[in-house]
PDB file of N, CA and C in Angstrom:
ATOM      1  N   UNK A   1      87.351 -88.565 157.764  1.00  0.00           N
ATOM      2  CA  UNK A   1      87.698 -89.837 157.158  1.00  0.00           C
ATOM      3  C   UNK A   1      86.947 -90.990 157.840  1.00  0.00           C
ATOM      4  N   UNK A   2      86.924 -90.962 159.178  1.00  0.00           N
ATOM      5  CA  UNK A   2      86.238 -92.028 159.905  1.00  0.00           C
ATOM      6  C   UNK A   2      84.735 -91.989 159.647  1.00  0.00           C
ATOM      7  N   UNK A   3      84.152 -90.801 159.659  1.00  0.00           N
ATOM      8  CA  UNK A   3      82.711 -90.674 159.425  1.00  0.00           C
ATOM      9  C   UNK A   3      82.360 -91.166 158.032  1.00  0.00           C
ATOM     10  N   UNK A   4      83.172 -90.828 157.060  1.00  0.00           N
ATOM     11  CA  UNK A   4      82.950 -91.305 155.693  1.00  0.00           C
ATOM     12  C   UNK A   4      82.991 -92.828 155.650  1.00  0.00           C
ATOM     13  N   UNK A   5      83.955 -93.431 156.330  1.00  0.00           N
ATOM     14  CA  UNK A   5      84.076 -94.885 156.349  1.00  0.00           C
ATOM     15  C   UNK A   5      82.856 -95.531 157.008  1.00  0.00           C
ATOM     16  N   UNK A   6      82.436 -95.015 158.172  1.00  0.00           N
ATOM     17  CA  UNK A   6      81.292 -95.591 158.877  1.00  0.00           C
ATOM     18  C   UNK A   6      80.014 -95.424 158.054  1.00  0.00           C
ATOM     19  N   UNK A   7      79.838 -94.260 157.444  1.00  0.00           N
ATOM     20  CA  UNK A   7      78.658 -94.023 156.620  1.00  0.00           C
ATOM     21  C   UNK A   7      78.611 -94.917 155.398  1.00  0.00           C
ATOM     22  N   UNK A   8      79.768 -95.139 154.789  1.00  0.00           N
ATOM     23  CA  UNK A   8      79.841 -96.017 153.630  1.00  0.00           C
ATOM     24  C   UNK A   8      79.521 -97.453 154.024  1.00  0.00           C
ATOM     25  N   UNK A   9      80.041 -97.897 155.170  1.00  0.00           N
ATOM     26  CA  UNK A   9      79.713 -99.239 155.671  1.00  0.00           C
ATOM     27  C   UNK A   9      78.219 -99.368 155.920  1.00  0.00           C
ATOM     28  N   UNK A  10      77.631 -98.344 156.518  1.00  0.00           N
ATOM     29  CA  UNK A  10      76.197 -98.361 156.796  1.00  0.00           C
ATOM     30  C   UNK A  10      75.387 -98.434 155.503  1.00  0.00           C
ATOM     31  N   UNK A  11      75.692 -97.571 154.571  1.00  0.00           N
ATOM     32  CA  UNK A  11      74.932 -97.531 153.324  1.00  0.00           C
ATOM     33  C   UNK A  11      75.055 -98.831 152.535  1.00  0.00           C
ATOM     34  N   UNK A  12      76.262 -99.335 152.393  1.00  0.00           N
ATOM     35  CA  UNK A  12      76.430-100.570 151.619  1.00  0.00           C
ATOM     36  C   UNK A  12      75.815-101.760 152.356  1.00  0.00           C
ATOM     37  N   UNK A  13      75.915-101.772 153.669  1.00  0.00           N
ATOM     38  CA  UNK A  13      75.321-102.852 154.451  1.00  0.00           C
ATOM     39  C   UNK A  13      73.800-102.854 154.378  1.00  0.00           C
ATOM     40  N   UNK A  14      73.200-101.663 154.404  1.00  0.00           N
ATOM     41  CA  UNK A  14      71.746-101.576 154.281  1.00  0.00           C
ATOM     42  C   UNK A  14      71.297-102.057 152.904  1.00  0.00           C
ATOM     43  N   UNK A  15      72.010-101.654 151.883  1.00  0.00           N
ATOM     44  CA  UNK A  15      71.665-102.079 150.522  1.00  0.00           C
ATOM     45  C   UNK A  15      71.772-103.596 150.392  1.00  0.00           C
ATOM     46  N   UNK A  16      72.845-104.157 150.930  1.00  0.00           N
ATOM     47  CA  UNK A  16      73.033-105.611 150.867  1.00  0.00           C
ATOM     48  C   UNK A  16      71.922-106.342 151.626  1.00  0.00           C
ATOM     49  N   UNK A  17      71.559-105.836 152.805  1.00  0.00           N
ATOM     50  CA  UNK A  17      70.516-106.477 153.616  1.00  0.00           C
ATOM     51  C   UNK A  17      69.162-106.399 152.920  1.00  0.00           C
ATOM     52  N   UNK A  18      68.864-105.258 152.315  1.00  0.00           N
ATOM     53  CA  UNK A  18      67.604-105.115 151.578  1.00  0.00           C
ATOM     54  C   UNK A  18      67.583-106.058 150.379  1.00  0.00           C
ATOM     55  N   UNK A  19      68.680-106.094 149.634  1.00  0.00           N
ATOM     56  CA  UNK A  19      68.772-106.973 148.468  1.00  0.00           C
ATOM     57  C   UNK A  19      68.588-108.434 148.869  1.00  0.00           C
ATOM     58  N   UNK A  20      69.140-108.813 150.004  1.00  0.00           N
ATOM     59  CA  UNK A  20      69.035-110.202 150.469  1.00  0.00           C
ATOM     60  C   UNK A  20      67.587-110.612 150.710  1.00  0.00           C
ATOM     61  N   UNK A  21      66.748-109.635 151.044  1.00  0.00           N
ATOM     62  CA  UNK A  21      65.326-109.907 151.271  1.00  0.00           C
ATOM     63  C   UNK A  21      64.467-109.615 150.049  1.00  0.00           C
ATOM     64  N   UNK A  22      65.091-109.128 148.990  1.00  0.00           N
ATOM     65  CA  UNK A  22      64.330-108.788 147.801  1.00  0.00           C
ATOM     66  C   UNK A  22      63.495-107.532 147.963  1.00  0.00           C
ATOM     67  N   UNK A  23      63.964-106.637 148.818  1.00  0.00           N
ATOM     68  CA  UNK A  23      63.272-105.366 149.069  1.00  0.00           C
ATOM     69  C   UNK A  23      64.047-104.272 148.340  1.00  0.00           C
ATOM     70  N   UNK A  24      63.349-103.516 147.512  1.00  0.00           N
ATOM     71  CA  UNK A  24      64.006-102.481 146.729  1.00  0.00           C
ATOM     72  C   UNK A  24      64.094-101.179 147.522  1.00  0.00           C
ATOM     73  N   UNK A  25      65.327-100.734 147.766  1.00  0.00           N
ATOM     74  CA  UNK A  25      65.556 -99.477 148.471  1.00  0.00           C
ATOM     75  C   UNK A  25      66.496 -98.603 147.650  1.00  0.00           C
ATOM     76  N   UNK A  26      66.456 -97.338 147.969  1.00  0.00           N
ATOM     77  CA  UNK A  26      67.366 -96.368 147.348  1.00  0.00           C
ATOM     78  C   UNK A  26      68.066 -95.631 148.483  1.00  0.00           C
ATOM     79  N   UNK A  27      69.382 -95.633 148.456  1.00  0.00           N
ATOM     80  CA  UNK A  27      70.170 -94.910 149.447  1.00  0.00           C
ATOM     81  C   UNK A  27      70.754 -93.674 148.798  1.00  0.00           C
ATOM     82  N   UNK A  28      70.535 -92.530 149.426  1.00  0.00           N
ATOM     83  CA  UNK A  28      70.981 -91.259 148.884  1.00  0.00           C
ATOM     84  C   UNK A  28      71.721 -90.480 149.961  1.00  0.00           C
ATOM     85  N   UNK A  29      72.303 -89.378 149.546  1.00  0.00           N
ATOM     86  CA  UNK A  29      73.030 -88.518 150.473  1.00  0.00           C
ATOM     87  C   UNK A  29      74.476 -88.926 150.570  1.00  0.00           C
ATOM     88  N   UNK A  30      75.281 -88.043 151.112  1.00  0.00           N
ATOM     89  CA  UNK A  30      76.685 -88.398 151.335  1.00  0.00           C
ATOM     90  C   UNK A  30      76.775 -89.387 152.496  1.00  0.00           C
ATOM     91  N   UNK A  31      77.871 -90.137 152.597  1.00  0.00           N
ATOM     92  CA  UNK A  31      78.001 -91.123 153.671  1.00  0.00           C
ATOM     93  C   UNK A  31      77.814 -90.545 155.079  1.00  0.00           C
ATOM     94  N   UNK A  32      78.152 -89.287 155.282  1.00  0.00           N
ATOM     95  CA  UNK A  32      77.969 -88.682 156.607  1.00  0.00           C
ATOM     96  C   UNK A  32      76.505 -88.394 156.911  1.00  0.00           C
ATOM     97  N   UNK A  33      75.665 -88.347 155.864  1.00  0.00           N
ATOM     98  CA  UNK A  33      74.248 -88.021 156.020  1.00  0.00           C
ATOM     99  C   UNK A  33      73.388 -88.891 155.106  1.00  0.00           C
ATOM    100  N   UNK A  34      73.405 -90.212 155.293  1.00  0.00           N
ATOM    101  CA  UNK A  34      72.651 -91.074 154.390  1.00  0.00           C
ATOM    102  C   UNK A  34      71.144 -90.979 154.633  1.00  0.00           C
ATOM    103  N   UNK A  35      70.392 -91.425 153.643  1.00  0.00           N
ATOM    104  CA  UNK A  35      68.947 -91.559 153.779  1.00  0.00           C
ATOM    105  C   UNK A  35      68.512 -92.711 152.887  1.00  0.00           C
ATOM    106  N   UNK A  36      67.496 -93.424 153.335  1.00  0.00           N
ATOM    107  CA  UNK A  36      67.015 -94.589 152.598  1.00  0.00           C
ATOM    108  C   UNK A  36      65.518 -94.454 152.362  1.00  0.00           C
ATOM    109  N   UNK A  37      65.107 -94.768 151.142  1.00  0.00           N
ATOM    110  CA  UNK A  37      63.691 -94.822 150.822  1.00  0.00           C
ATOM    111  C   UNK A  37      63.380 -96.162 150.177  1.00  0.00           C
ATOM    112  N   UNK A  38      62.116 -96.522 150.239  1.00  0.00           N
ATOM    113  CA  UNK A  38      61.644 -97.769 149.647  1.00  0.00           C
ATOM    114  C   UNK A  38      60.966 -97.469 148.317  1.00  0.00           C
ATOM    115  N   UNK A  39      61.057 -98.398 147.385  1.00  0.00           N
ATOM    116  CA  UNK A  39      60.371 -98.262 146.100  1.00  0.00           C
ATOM    117  C   UNK A  39      58.867 -98.256 146.331  1.00  0.00           C
ATOM    118  N   UNK A  40      58.157 -97.529 145.507  1.00  0.00           N
ATOM    119  CA  UNK A  40      56.692 -97.482 145.568  1.00  0.00           C
ATOM    120  C   UNK A  40      56.180 -97.111 146.954  1.00  0.00           C
ATOM    121  N   UNK A  41      56.785 -96.098 147.547  1.00  0.00           N
ATOM    122  CA  UNK A  41      56.407 -95.655 148.897  1.00  0.00           C
ATOM    123  C   UNK A  41      56.321 -94.126 148.942  1.00  0.00           C
ATOM    124  N   UNK A  42      55.445 -93.530 148.122  1.00  0.00           N
ATOM    125  CA  UNK A  42      55.411 -92.069 148.028  1.00  0.00           C
ATOM    126  C   UNK A  42      54.997 -91.368 149.324  1.00  0.00           C
ATOM    127  N   UNK A  43      54.264 -92.046 150.181  1.00  0.00           N
ATOM    128  CA  UNK A  43      53.828 -91.436 151.449  1.00  0.00           C
ATOM    129  C   UNK A  43      54.693 -91.863 152.630  1.00  0.00           C
ATOM    130  N   UNK A  44      55.772 -92.577 152.352  1.00  0.00           N
ATOM    131  CA  UNK A  44      56.720 -93.030 153.375  1.00  0.00           C
ATOM    132  C   UNK A  44      56.097 -93.998 154.396  1.00  0.00           C
ATOM    133  N   UNK A  45      55.024 -94.669 154.023  1.00  0.00           N
ATOM    134  CA  UNK A  45      54.394 -95.608 154.954  1.00  0.00           C
ATOM    135  C   UNK A  45      55.288 -96.806 155.238  1.00  0.00           C
ATOM    136  N   UNK A  46      55.904 -97.350 154.196  1.00  0.00           N
ATOM    137  CA  UNK A  46      56.825 -98.473 154.391  1.00  0.00           C
ATOM    138  C   UNK A  46      58.032 -98.026 155.179  1.00  0.00           C
ATOM    139  N   UNK A  47      58.522 -96.839 154.884  1.00  0.00           N
ATOM    140  CA  UNK A  47      59.667 -96.304 155.601  1.00  0.00           C
ATOM    141  C   UNK A  47      59.342 -96.135 157.089  1.00  0.00           C
ATOM    142  N   UNK A  48      58.162 -95.625 157.390  1.00  0.00           N
ATOM    143  CA  UNK A  48      57.767 -95.461 158.798  1.00  0.00           C
ATOM    144  C   UNK A  48      57.669 -96.815 159.489  1.00  0.00           C
ATOM    145  N   UNK A  49      57.142 -97.818 158.788  1.00  0.00           N
ATOM    146  CA  UNK A  49      57.061 -99.159 159.374  1.00  0.00           C
ATOM    147  C   UNK A  49      58.463 -99.675 159.697  1.00  0.00           C
ATOM    148  N   UNK A  50      59.350 -99.629 158.695  1.00  0.00           N
ATOM    149  CA  UNK A  50      60.721-100.105 158.885  1.00  0.00           C
ATOM    150  C   UNK A  50      61.390 -99.369 160.050  1.00  0.00           C
ATOM    151  N   UNK A  51      61.299 -98.058 160.052  1.00  0.00           N
ATOM    152  CA  UNK A  51      61.950 -97.258 161.096  1.00  0.00           C
ATOM    153  C   UNK A  51      61.349 -97.538 162.469  1.00  0.00           C
ATOM    154  N   UNK A  52      60.040 -97.746 162.518  1.00  0.00           N
ATOM    155  CA  UNK A  52      59.390 -98.082 163.794  1.00  0.00           C
ATOM    156  C   UNK A  52      59.853 -99.424 164.325  1.00  0.00           C
ATOM    157  N   UNK A  53      59.984-100.399 163.441  1.00  0.00           N
ATOM    158  CA  UNK A  53      60.474-101.714 163.869  1.00  0.00           C
ATOM    159  C   UNK A  53      61.912-101.623 164.371  1.00  0.00           C
ATOM    160  N   UNK A  54      62.724-100.826 163.694  1.00  0.00           N
ATOM    161  CA  UNK A  54      64.109-100.647 164.139  1.00  0.00           C
ATOM    162  C   UNK A  54      64.155 -99.957 165.499  1.00  0.00           C
ATOM    163  N   UNK A  55      63.323 -98.936 165.689  1.00  0.00           N
ATOM    164  CA  UNK A  55      63.305 -98.211 166.968  1.00  0.00           C
ATOM    165  C   UNK A  55      62.916 -99.136 168.122  1.00  0.00           C
ATOM    166  N   UNK A  56      61.998-100.044 167.869  1.00  0.00           N
ATOM    167  CA  UNK A  56      61.613-101.022 168.898  1.00  0.00           C
ATOM    168  C   UNK A  56      62.793-101.887 169.328  1.00  0.00           C
ATOM    169  N   UNK A  57      63.788-101.953 168.463  1.00  0.00           N
ATOM    170  CA  UNK A  57      64.962-102.790 168.728  1.00  0.00           C
ATOM    171  C   UNK A  57      66.207-101.960 169.042  1.00  0.00           C
ATOM    172  N   UNK A  58      65.991-100.679 169.340  1.00  0.00           N
ATOM    173  CA  UNK A  58      67.079 -99.836 169.808  1.00  0.00           C
ATOM    174  C   UNK A  58      67.860 -99.073 168.757  1.00  0.00           C
ATOM    175  N   UNK A  59      67.408 -99.106 167.500  1.00  0.00           N
ATOM    176  CA  UNK A  59      68.108 -98.397 166.425  1.00  0.00           C
ATOM    177  C   UNK A  59      67.172 -97.328 165.867  1.00  0.00           C
ATOM    178  N   UNK A  60      67.615 -96.071 165.873  1.00  0.00           N
ATOM    179  CA  UNK A  60      66.771 -94.975 165.407  1.00  0.00           C
ATOM    180  C   UNK A  60      67.172 -94.525 164.016  1.00  0.00           C
ATOM    181  N   UNK A  61      66.278 -94.770 163.074  1.00  0.00           N
ATOM    182  CA  UNK A  61      66.370 -94.234 161.718  1.00  0.00           C
ATOM    183  C   UNK A  61      65.211 -93.260 161.572  1.00  0.00           C
ATOM    184  N   UNK A  62      65.472 -92.047 161.174  1.00  0.00           N
ATOM    185  CA  UNK A  62      64.379 -91.100 160.958  1.00  0.00           C
ATOM    186  C   UNK A  62      63.698 -91.437 159.637  1.00  0.00           C
ATOM    187  N   UNK A  63      62.364 -91.559 159.614  1.00  0.00           N
ATOM    188  CA  UNK A  63      61.693 -91.976 158.387  1.00  0.00           C
ATOM    189  C   UNK A  63      61.530 -90.888 157.324  1.00  0.00           C
ATOM    190  N   UNK A  64      61.811 -89.625 157.683  1.00  0.00           N
ATOM    191  CA  UNK A  64      61.566 -88.531 156.735  1.00  0.00           C
ATOM    192  C   UNK A  64      62.755 -87.597 156.558  1.00  0.00           C
ATOM    193  N   UNK A  65      63.878 -87.923 157.107  1.00  0.00           N
ATOM    194  CA  UNK A  65      65.002 -86.981 157.085  1.00  0.00           C
ATOM    195  C   UNK A  65      66.316 -87.754 157.028  1.00  0.00           C
ATOM    196  N   UNK A  66      67.329 -87.139 156.441  1.00  0.00           N
ATOM    197  CA  UNK A  66      68.656 -87.761 156.420  1.00  0.00           C
ATOM    198  C   UNK A  66      69.093 -88.124 157.835  1.00  0.00           C
ATOM    199  N   UNK A  67      69.904 -89.151 157.902  1.00  0.00           N
ATOM    200  CA  UNK A  67      70.466 -89.590 159.176  1.00  0.00           C
ATOM    201  C   UNK A  67      71.852 -88.981 159.310  1.00  0.00           C
ATOM    202  N   UNK A  68      72.414 -89.052 160.487  1.00  0.00           N
ATOM    203  CA  UNK A  68      73.731 -88.463 160.714  1.00  0.00           C
ATOM    204  C   UNK A  68      74.648 -89.479 161.374  1.00  0.00           C
ATOM    205  N   UNK A  69      75.770 -89.709 160.749  1.00  0.00           N
ATOM    206  CA  UNK A  69      76.799 -90.594 161.279  1.00  0.00           C
ATOM    207  C   UNK A  69      77.746 -89.723 162.094  1.00  0.00           C
ATOM    208  N   UNK A  70      78.109 -90.189 163.286  1.00  0.00           N
ATOM    209  CA  UNK A  70      79.002 -89.373 164.118  1.00  0.00           C
ATOM    210  C   UNK A  70      80.332 -90.089 164.354  1.00  0.00           C
ATOM    211  N   UNK A  71      81.304 -89.327 164.797  1.00  0.00           N
ATOM    212  CA  UNK A  71      82.666 -89.843 164.992  1.00  0.00           C
ATOM    213  C   UNK A  71      82.746 -90.862 166.122  1.00  0.00           C
ATOM    214  N   UNK A  72      81.759 -90.893 166.999  1.00  0.00           N
ATOM    215  CA  UNK A  72      81.774 -91.853 168.103  1.00  0.00           C
ATOM    216  C   UNK A  72      81.416 -93.267 167.638  1.00  0.00           C
ATOM    217  N   UNK A  73      80.845 -93.394 166.460  1.00  0.00           N
ATOM    218  CA  UNK A  73      80.436 -94.706 165.963  1.00  0.00           C
ATOM    219  C   UNK A  73      81.648 -95.555 165.610  1.00  0.00           C
ATOM    220  N   UNK A  74      81.545 -96.817 165.996  1.00  0.00           N
ATOM    221  CA  UNK A  74      82.572 -97.803 165.679  1.00  0.00           C
ATOM    222  C   UNK A  74      81.970 -98.853 164.744  1.00  0.00           C
ATOM    223  N   UNK A  75      82.812 -99.679 164.178  1.00  0.00           N
ATOM    224  CA  UNK A  75      82.308-100.726 163.287  1.00  0.00           C
ATOM    225  C   UNK A  75      81.324-101.642 164.003  1.00  0.00           C
ATOM    226  N   UNK A  76      81.519-101.881 165.288  1.00  0.00           N
ATOM    227  CA  UNK A  76      80.580-102.723 166.041  1.00  0.00           C
ATOM    228  C   UNK A  76      79.195-102.069 166.119  1.00  0.00           C
ATOM    229  N   UNK A  77      79.135-100.737 166.190  1.00  0.00           N
ATOM    230  CA  UNK A  77      77.855-100.036 166.186  1.00  0.00           C
ATOM    231  C   UNK A  77      77.162-100.195 164.833  1.00  0.00           C
ATOM    232  N   UNK A  78      77.940-100.075 163.773  1.00  0.00           N
ATOM    233  CA  UNK A  78      77.383-100.241 162.432  1.00  0.00           C
ATOM    234  C   UNK A  78      76.885-101.673 162.259  1.00  0.00           C
ATOM    235  N   UNK A  79      77.644-102.649 162.737  1.00  0.00           N
ATOM    236  CA  UNK A  79      77.220-104.046 162.603  1.00  0.00           C
ATOM    237  C   UNK A  79      75.939-104.309 163.371  1.00  0.00           C
ATOM    238  N   UNK A  80      75.826-103.788 164.584  1.00  0.00           N
ATOM    239  CA  UNK A  80      74.589-103.942 165.358  1.00  0.00           C
ATOM    240  C   UNK A  80      73.420-103.327 164.599  1.00  0.00           C
ATOM    241  N   UNK A  81      73.642-102.156 164.026  1.00  0.00           N
ATOM    242  CA  UNK A  81      72.613-101.480 163.243  1.00  0.00           C
ATOM    243  C   UNK A  81      72.196-102.333 162.060  1.00  0.00           C
ATOM    244  N   UNK A  82      73.157-102.911 161.367  1.00  0.00           N
ATOM    245  CA  UNK A  82      72.855-103.734 160.201  1.00  0.00           C
ATOM    246  C   UNK A  82      72.157-105.040 160.587  1.00  0.00           C
ATOM    247  N   UNK A  83      72.508-105.597 161.741  1.00  0.00           N
ATOM    248  CA  UNK A  83      71.831-106.805 162.216  1.00  0.00           C
ATOM    249  C   UNK A  83      70.356-106.519 162.468  1.00  0.00           C
ATOM    250  N   UNK A  84      70.075-105.402 163.123  1.00  0.00           N
ATOM    251  CA  UNK A  84      68.686-105.008 163.368  1.00  0.00           C
ATOM    252  C   UNK A  84      67.987-104.708 162.049  1.00  0.00           C
ATOM    253  N   UNK A  85      68.653-103.997 161.162  1.00  0.00           N
ATOM    254  CA  UNK A  85      68.061-103.657 159.868  1.00  0.00           C
ATOM    255  C   UNK A  85      67.700-104.917 159.080  1.00  0.00           C
ATOM    256  N   UNK A  86      68.551-105.931 159.121  1.00  0.00           N
ATOM    257  CA  UNK A  86      68.273-107.169 158.388  1.00  0.00           C
ATOM    258  C   UNK A  86      66.956-107.782 158.865  1.00  0.00           C
ATOM    259  N   UNK A  87      66.751-107.816 160.176  1.00  0.00           N
ATOM    260  CA  UNK A  87      65.496-108.321 160.714  1.00  0.00           C
ATOM    261  C   UNK A  87      64.333-107.430 160.277  1.00  0.00           C
ATOM    262  N   UNK A  88      64.530-106.137 160.307  1.00  0.00           N
ATOM    263  CA  UNK A  88      63.468-105.198 159.930  1.00  0.00           C
ATOM    264  C   UNK A  88      63.124-105.280 158.449  1.00  0.00           C
ATOM    265  N   UNK A  89      64.098-105.596 157.607  1.00  0.00           N
ATOM    266  CA  UNK A  89      63.789-105.818 156.194  1.00  0.00           C
ATOM    267  C   UNK A  89      62.905-107.055 156.029  1.00  0.00           C
ATOM    268  N   UNK A  90      63.165-108.108 156.811  1.00  0.00           N
ATOM    269  CA  UNK A  90      62.314-109.298 156.765  1.00  0.00           C
ATOM    270  C   UNK A  90      60.883-108.938 157.155  1.00  0.00           C
ATOM    271  N   UNK A  91      60.750-108.189 158.245  1.00  0.00           N
ATOM    272  CA  UNK A  91      59.421-107.776 158.717  1.00  0.00           C
ATOM    273  C   UNK A  91      58.730-106.860 157.711  1.00  0.00           C
ATOM    274  N   UNK A  92      59.514-105.983 157.098  1.00  0.00           N
ATOM    275  CA  UNK A  92      58.961-105.054 156.116  1.00  0.00           C
ATOM    276  C   UNK A  92      58.477-105.812 154.886  1.00  0.00           C
ATOM    277  N   UNK A  93      59.253-106.775 154.442  1.00  0.00           N
ATOM    278  CA  UNK A  93      58.838-107.563 153.273  1.00  0.00           C
ATOM    279  C   UNK A  93      57.501-108.253 153.546  1.00  0.00           C
ATOM    280  N   UNK A  94      57.359-108.796 154.748  1.00  0.00           N
ATOM    281  CA  UNK A  94      56.107-109.429 155.129  1.00  0.00           C
ATOM    282  C   UNK A  94      54.969-108.402 155.161  1.00  0.00           C
ATOM    283  N   UNK A  95      55.269-107.220 155.667  1.00  0.00           N
ATOM    284  CA  UNK A  95      54.271-106.138 155.786  1.00  0.00           C
ATOM    285  C   UNK A  95      53.770-105.680 154.416  1.00  0.00           C
ATOM    286  N   UNK A  96      54.675-105.583 153.457  1.00  0.00           N
ATOM    287  CA  UNK A  96      54.296-105.063 152.135  1.00  0.00           C
ATOM    288  C   UNK A  96      53.818-106.188 151.201  1.00  0.00           C
ATOM    289  N   UNK A  97      53.775-107.379 151.734  1.00  0.00           N
ATOM    290  CA  UNK A  97      53.228-108.494 150.951  1.00  0.00           C
ATOM    291  C   UNK A  97      54.198-109.125 149.997  1.00  0.00           C
ATOM    292  N   UNK A  98      55.481-109.047 150.336  1.00  0.00           N
ATOM    293  CA  UNK A  98      56.481-109.620 149.445  1.00  0.00           C
ATOM    294  C   UNK A  98      56.796-111.041 149.700  1.00  0.00           C
TER     295      UNK A  98
END
């Protein structure tokens, strides 16, 4: 139940952050194992950029594989992740020429 809640918060927060920047993303997978892809990114280049920027800021998103939400995660962890993601969406939009 907790993992489902944390995963749902993560997925909806990522979608909201991407939408706020006008970046089109698709979130798939169950909440315990979400994955995000960018529109018009068949080689995952944009995804690798986004994930690399997040990793530089302490958040690890795998660019080619589903992610895993664990029971140790708290809402504060999800919020920190979303704060970093919001910045990375801004950087990604600039990178892709948006």
